[in-house]
mmCIF file of C-alpha atoms in Angstrom:
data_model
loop_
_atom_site.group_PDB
_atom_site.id
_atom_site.type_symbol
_atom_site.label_atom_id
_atom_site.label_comp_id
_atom_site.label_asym_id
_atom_site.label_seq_id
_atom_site.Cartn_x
_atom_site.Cartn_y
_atom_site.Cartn_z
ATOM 1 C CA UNK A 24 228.000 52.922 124.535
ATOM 2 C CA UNK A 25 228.899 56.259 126.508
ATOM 3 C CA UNK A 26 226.929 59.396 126.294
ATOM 4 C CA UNK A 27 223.691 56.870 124.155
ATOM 5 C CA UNK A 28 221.011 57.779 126.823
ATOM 6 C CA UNK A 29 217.909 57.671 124.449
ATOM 7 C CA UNK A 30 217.162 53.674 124.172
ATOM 8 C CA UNK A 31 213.890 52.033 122.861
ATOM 9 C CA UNK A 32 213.312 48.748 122.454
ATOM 10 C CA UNK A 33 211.561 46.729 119.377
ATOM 11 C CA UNK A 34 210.812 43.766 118.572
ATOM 12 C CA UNK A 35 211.328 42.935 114.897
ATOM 13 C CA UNK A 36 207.903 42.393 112.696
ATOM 14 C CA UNK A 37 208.059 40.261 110.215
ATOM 15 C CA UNK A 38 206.155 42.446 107.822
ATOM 16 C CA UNK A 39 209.918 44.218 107.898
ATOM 17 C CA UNK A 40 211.163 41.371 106.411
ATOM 18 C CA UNK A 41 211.638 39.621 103.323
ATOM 19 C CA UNK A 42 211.725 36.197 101.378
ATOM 20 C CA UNK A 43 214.697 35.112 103.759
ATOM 21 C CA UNK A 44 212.655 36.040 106.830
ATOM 22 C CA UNK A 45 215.502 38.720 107.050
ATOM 23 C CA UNK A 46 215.067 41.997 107.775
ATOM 24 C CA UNK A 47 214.575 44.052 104.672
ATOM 25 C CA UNK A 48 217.829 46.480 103.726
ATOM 26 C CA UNK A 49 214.485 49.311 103.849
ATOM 27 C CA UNK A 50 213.414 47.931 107.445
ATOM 28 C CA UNK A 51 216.827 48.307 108.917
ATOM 29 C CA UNK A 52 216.917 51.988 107.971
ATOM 30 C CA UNK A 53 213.363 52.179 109.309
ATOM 31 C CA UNK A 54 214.118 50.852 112.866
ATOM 32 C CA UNK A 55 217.289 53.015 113.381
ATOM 33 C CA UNK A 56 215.828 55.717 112.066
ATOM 34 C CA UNK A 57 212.392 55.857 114.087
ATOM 35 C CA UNK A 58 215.065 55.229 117.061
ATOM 36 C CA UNK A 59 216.266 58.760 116.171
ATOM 37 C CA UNK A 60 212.648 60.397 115.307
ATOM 38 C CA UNK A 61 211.427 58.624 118.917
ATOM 39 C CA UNK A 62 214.403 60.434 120.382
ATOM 40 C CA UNK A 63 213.458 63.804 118.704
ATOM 41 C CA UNK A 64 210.315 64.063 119.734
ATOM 42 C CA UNK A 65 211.095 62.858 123.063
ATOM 43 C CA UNK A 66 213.084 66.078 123.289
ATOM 44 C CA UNK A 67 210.142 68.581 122.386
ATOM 45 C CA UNK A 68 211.754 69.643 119.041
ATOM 46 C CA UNK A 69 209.792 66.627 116.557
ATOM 47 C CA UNK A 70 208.479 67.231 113.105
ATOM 48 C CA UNK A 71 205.680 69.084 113.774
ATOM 49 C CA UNK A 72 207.160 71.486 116.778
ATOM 50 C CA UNK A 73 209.870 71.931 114.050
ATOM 51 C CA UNK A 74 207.379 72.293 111.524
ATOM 52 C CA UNK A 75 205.360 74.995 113.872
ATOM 53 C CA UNK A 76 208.898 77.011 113.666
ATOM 54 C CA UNK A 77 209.331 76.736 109.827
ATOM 55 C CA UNK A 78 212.387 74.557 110.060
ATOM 56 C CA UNK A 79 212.727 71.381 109.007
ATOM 57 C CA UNK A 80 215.351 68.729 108.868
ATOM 58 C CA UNK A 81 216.937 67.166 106.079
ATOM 59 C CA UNK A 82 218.654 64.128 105.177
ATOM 60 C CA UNK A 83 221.608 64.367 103.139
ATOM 61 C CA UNK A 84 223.770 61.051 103.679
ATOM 62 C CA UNK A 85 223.209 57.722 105.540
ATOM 63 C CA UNK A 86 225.379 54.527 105.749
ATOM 64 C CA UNK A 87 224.873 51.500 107.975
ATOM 65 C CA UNK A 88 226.574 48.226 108.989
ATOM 66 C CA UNK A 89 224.815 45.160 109.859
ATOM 67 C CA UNK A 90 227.131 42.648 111.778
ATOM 68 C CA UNK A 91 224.954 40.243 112.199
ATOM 69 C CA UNK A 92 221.504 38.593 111.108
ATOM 70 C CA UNK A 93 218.273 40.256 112.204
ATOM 71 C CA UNK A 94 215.468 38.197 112.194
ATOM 72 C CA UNK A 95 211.694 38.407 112.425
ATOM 73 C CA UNK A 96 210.525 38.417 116.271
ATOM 74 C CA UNK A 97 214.121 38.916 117.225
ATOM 75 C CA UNK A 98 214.090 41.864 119.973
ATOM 76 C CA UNK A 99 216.710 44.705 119.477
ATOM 77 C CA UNK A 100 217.150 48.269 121.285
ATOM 78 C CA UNK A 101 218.030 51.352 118.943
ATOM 79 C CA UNK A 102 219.831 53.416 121.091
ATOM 80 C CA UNK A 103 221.150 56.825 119.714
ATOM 81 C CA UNK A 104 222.972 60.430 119.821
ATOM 82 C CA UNK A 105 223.563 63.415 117.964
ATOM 83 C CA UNK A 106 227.470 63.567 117.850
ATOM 84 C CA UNK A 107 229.927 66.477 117.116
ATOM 85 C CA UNK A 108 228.655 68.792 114.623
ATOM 86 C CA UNK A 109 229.988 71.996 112.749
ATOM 87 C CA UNK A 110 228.772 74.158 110.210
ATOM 88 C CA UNK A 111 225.379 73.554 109.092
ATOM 89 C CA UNK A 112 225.970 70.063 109.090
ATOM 90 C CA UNK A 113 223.903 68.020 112.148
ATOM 91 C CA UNK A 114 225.970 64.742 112.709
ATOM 92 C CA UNK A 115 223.867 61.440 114.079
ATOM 93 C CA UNK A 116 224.452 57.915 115.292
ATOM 94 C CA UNK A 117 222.268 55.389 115.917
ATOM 95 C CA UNK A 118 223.187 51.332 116.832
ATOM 96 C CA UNK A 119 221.261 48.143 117.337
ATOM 97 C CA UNK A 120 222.205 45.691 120.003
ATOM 98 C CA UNK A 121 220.580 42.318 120.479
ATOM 99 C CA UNK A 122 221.445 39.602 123.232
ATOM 100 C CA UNK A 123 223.468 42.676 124.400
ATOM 101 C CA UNK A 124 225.681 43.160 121.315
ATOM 102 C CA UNK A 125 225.854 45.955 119.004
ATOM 103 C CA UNK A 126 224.662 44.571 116.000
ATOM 104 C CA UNK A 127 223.829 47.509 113.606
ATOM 105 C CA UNK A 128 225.683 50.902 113.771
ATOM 106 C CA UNK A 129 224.250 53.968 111.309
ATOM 107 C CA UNK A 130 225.779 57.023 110.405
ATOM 108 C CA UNK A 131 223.684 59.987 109.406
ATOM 109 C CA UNK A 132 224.072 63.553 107.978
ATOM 110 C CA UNK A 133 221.509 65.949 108.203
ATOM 111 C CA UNK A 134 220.665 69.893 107.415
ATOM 112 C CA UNK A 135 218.270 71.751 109.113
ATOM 113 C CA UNK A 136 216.847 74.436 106.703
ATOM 114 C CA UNK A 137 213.980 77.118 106.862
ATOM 115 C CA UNK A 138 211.046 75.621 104.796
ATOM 116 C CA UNK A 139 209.923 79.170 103.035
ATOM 117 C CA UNK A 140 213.546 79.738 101.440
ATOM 118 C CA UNK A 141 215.120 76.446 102.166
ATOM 119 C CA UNK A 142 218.316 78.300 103.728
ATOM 120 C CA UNK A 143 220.651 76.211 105.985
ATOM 121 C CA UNK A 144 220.001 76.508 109.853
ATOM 122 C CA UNK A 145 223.996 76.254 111.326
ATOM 123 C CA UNK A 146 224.570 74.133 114.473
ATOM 124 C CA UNK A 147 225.434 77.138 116.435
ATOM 125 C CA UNK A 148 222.064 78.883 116.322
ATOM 126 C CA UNK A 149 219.770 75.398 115.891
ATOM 127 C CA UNK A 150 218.995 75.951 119.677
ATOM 128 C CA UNK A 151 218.408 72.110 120.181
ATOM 129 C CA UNK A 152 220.444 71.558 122.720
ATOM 130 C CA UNK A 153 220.919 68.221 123.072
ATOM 131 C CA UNK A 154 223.821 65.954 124.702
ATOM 132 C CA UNK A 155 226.653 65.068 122.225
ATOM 133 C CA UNK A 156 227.335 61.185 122.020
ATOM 134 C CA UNK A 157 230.648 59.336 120.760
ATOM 135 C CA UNK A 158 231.445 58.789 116.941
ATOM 136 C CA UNK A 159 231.592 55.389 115.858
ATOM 137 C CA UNK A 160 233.363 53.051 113.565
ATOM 138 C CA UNK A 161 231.344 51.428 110.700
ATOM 139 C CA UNK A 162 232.156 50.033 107.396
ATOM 140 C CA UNK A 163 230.074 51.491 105.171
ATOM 141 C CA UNK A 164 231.189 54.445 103.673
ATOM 142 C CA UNK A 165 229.190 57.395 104.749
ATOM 143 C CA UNK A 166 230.765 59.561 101.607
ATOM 144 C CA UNK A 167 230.627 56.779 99.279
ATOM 145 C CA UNK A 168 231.435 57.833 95.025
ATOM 146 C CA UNK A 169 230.635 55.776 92.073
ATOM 147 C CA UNK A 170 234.360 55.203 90.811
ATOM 148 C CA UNK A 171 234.384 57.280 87.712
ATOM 149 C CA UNK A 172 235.917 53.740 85.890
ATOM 150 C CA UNK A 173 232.579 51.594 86.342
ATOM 151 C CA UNK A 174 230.204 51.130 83.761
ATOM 152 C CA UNK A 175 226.498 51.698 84.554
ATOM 153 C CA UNK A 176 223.384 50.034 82.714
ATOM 154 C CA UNK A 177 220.149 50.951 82.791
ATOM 155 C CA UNK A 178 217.941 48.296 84.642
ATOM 156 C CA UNK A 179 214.041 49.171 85.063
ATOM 157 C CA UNK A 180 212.482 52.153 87.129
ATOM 158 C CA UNK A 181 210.928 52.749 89.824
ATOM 159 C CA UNK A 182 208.331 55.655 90.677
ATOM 160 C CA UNK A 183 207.339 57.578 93.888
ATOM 161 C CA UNK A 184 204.003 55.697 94.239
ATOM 162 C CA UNK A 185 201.271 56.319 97.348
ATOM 163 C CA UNK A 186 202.433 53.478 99.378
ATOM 164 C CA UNK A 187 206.270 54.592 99.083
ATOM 165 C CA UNK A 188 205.671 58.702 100.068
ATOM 166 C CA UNK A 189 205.558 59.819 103.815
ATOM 167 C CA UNK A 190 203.404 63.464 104.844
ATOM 168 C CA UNK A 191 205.961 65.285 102.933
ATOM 169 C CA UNK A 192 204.239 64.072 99.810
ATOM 170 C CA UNK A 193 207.909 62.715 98.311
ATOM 171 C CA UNK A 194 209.405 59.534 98.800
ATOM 172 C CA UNK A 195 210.267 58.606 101.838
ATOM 173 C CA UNK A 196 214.223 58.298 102.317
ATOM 174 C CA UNK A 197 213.666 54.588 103.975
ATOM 175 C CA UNK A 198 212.185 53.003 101.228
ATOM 176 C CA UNK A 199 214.721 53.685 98.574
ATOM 177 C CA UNK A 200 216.826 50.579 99.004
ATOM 178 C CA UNK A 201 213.893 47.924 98.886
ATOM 179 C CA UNK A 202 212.757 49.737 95.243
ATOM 180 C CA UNK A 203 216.723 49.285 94.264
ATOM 181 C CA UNK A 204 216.719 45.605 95.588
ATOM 182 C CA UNK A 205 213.699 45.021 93.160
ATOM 183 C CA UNK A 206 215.756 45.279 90.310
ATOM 184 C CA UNK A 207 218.781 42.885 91.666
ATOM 185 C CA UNK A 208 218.492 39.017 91.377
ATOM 186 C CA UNK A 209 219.820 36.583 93.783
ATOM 187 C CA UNK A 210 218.827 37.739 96.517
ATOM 188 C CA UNK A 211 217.421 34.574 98.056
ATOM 189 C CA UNK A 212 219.436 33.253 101.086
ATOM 190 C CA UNK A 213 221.371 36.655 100.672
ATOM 191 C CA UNK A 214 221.181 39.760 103.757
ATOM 192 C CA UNK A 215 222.812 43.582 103.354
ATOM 193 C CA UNK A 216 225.571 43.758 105.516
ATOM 194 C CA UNK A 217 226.727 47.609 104.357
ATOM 195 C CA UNK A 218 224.558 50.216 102.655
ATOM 196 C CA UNK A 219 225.361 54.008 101.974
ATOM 197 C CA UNK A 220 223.377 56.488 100.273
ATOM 198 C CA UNK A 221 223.577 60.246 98.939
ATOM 199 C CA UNK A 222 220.355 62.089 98.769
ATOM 200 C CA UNK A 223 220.451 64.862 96.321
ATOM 201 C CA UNK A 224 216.879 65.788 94.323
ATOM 202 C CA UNK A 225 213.513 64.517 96.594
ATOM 203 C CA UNK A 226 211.299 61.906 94.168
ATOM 204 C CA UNK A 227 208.120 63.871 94.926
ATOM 205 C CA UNK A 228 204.823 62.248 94.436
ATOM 206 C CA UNK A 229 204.176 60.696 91.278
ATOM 207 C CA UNK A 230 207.865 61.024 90.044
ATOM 208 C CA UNK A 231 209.407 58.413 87.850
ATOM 209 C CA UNK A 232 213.330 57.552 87.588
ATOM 210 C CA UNK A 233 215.492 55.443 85.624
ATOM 211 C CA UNK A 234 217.613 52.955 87.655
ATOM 212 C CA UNK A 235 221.426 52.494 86.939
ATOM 213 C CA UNK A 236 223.622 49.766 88.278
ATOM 214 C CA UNK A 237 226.876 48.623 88.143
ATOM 215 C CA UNK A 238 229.198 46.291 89.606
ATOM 216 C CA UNK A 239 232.727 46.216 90.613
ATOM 217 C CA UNK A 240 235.148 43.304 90.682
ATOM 218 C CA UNK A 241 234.294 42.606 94.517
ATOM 219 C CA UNK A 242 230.764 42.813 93.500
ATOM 220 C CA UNK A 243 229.570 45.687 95.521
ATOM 221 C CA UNK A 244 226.406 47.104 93.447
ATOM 222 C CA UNK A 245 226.340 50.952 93.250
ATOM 223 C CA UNK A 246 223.204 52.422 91.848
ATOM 224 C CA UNK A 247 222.419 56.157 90.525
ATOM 225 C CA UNK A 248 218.761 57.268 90.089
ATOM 226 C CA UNK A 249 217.480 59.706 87.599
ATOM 227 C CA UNK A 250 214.746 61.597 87.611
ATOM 228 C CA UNK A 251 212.557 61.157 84.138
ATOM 229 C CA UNK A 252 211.027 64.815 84.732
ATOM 230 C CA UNK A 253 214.689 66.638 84.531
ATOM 231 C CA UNK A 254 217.159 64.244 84.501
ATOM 232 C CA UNK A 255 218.487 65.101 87.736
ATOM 233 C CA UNK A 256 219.976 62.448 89.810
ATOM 234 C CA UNK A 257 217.862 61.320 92.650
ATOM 235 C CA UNK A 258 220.224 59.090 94.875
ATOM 236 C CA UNK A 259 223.461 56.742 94.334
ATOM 237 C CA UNK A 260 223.558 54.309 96.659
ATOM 238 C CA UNK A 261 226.255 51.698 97.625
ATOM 239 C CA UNK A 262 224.908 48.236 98.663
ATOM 240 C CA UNK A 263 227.006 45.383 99.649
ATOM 241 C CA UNK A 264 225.367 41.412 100.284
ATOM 242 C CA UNK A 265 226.743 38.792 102.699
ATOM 243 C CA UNK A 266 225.347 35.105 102.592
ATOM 244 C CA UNK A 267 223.082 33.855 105.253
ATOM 245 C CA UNK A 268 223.822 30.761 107.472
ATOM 246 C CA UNK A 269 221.667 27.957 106.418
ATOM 247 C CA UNK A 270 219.237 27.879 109.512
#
């Protein structure tokens, strides 16, 4: 993987995973994504360096591919790279490998943004400086729609509890999928293999929000969250299941 120079390794606990012993679809984002936050901070310019400077980043859009099953106790290194960006649009991807294959590729869009006024930060004057790394190839969508054609229902809520809300005191981008997954059955002897989502309105603390789900004829769920203080939507999210091998 050329130009990937920040690597750390992990070895998968099996608090991250779930009635399969598979990793949880809201553990996978949480390993690939502290791969990134390790590499951050690594680099001088983490959360709270950023935070010192009134800037913060943002996540806007995130899609991953899982290739394979990840088990608990399985070892894996998260190795990852800013890649080309323009505008005020901060491109990132981050893999998996285990036994030496890449496993797990991500896909992330960020914005970097002045916390008093919330304006964007461009690339050009982000003065991060780090080294560009290759795009890759996934198969989850990382601009994924609801077709306009399928028919959502409304099936339960979910709400932007303690356990669920990082230091920003809103719920934390990871654990969005897991709260979704609550309100699917089947899931036994079932794994995500693709997952895309589209941040738009933060759940902050004590938040509530309708869930709505639908299905198309390949049986990909899409879900759209919205927010029971203002009706906003929260995120849509794309989620597609593979079967696991009977072990």
């Amino acid at each position: 993987m050329g130009n990937y120079s920040f690597r750390t390794d992990f070895r998968i606990n099996s608090h991250s995973c779930d009635l399969n012993n598979h990793i949880r679809p809201s553990g996978l984002l949480q390993y690939l994504q502290e791969t990134a936050n390790l590499h951050i901070e690594s680099s001088g310019k983490g959360y709270d360096v950023l935070k010192k400077e009134g800037r913060a980043f943002i996540l806007s859009r995130v899609a991953v591919t899982l290739n394979e099953p990840l088990y608990a106790y399985e070892r894996v290194t998260g190795a990852t790279a800013p890649t080309e960006s323009r505008g005020a649009s901060f491109n990132r991807f981050t893999t998996l490998e285990k036994g030496g294959r890449q496993i797990a590729v991500l896909s992330s869009l960020w914005a970097l943004v002045n916390v008093e006024d919330k304006s964007l930060i461009r690339v050009n004057d982000s003065h991060l400086d780090l080294p560009v790394g290759e795009t890759l190839s996934l198969d989850a969508p990382l601009k994924s729609r609801i077709p306009a054609d399928l028919s959502l229902e409304s099936v339960g809520t979910i709400k932007a509890n303690y356990s669920l809300c990082d230091r920003n005191r809103h719920m934390n981008n990871t654990t969005y999928p897991d709260e979704l997954c609550n309100l699917l059955p089947g899931l036994d002897g079932k794994r995500i293999k693709d997952l895309s989502i589209c941040y738009q309105n933060e759940m902050p603390l004590g938040e509530e929000a309708e869930v709505l789900l639908g299905r198309d004829a390949e049986g990909v769920c899409f879900f759209r969250t919205l927010r029971k203080s203002d009706g906003k939507v929260g995120v849509e999210a794309r989620m597609v299941f593979a079967d696991l091998p009977v072990r």
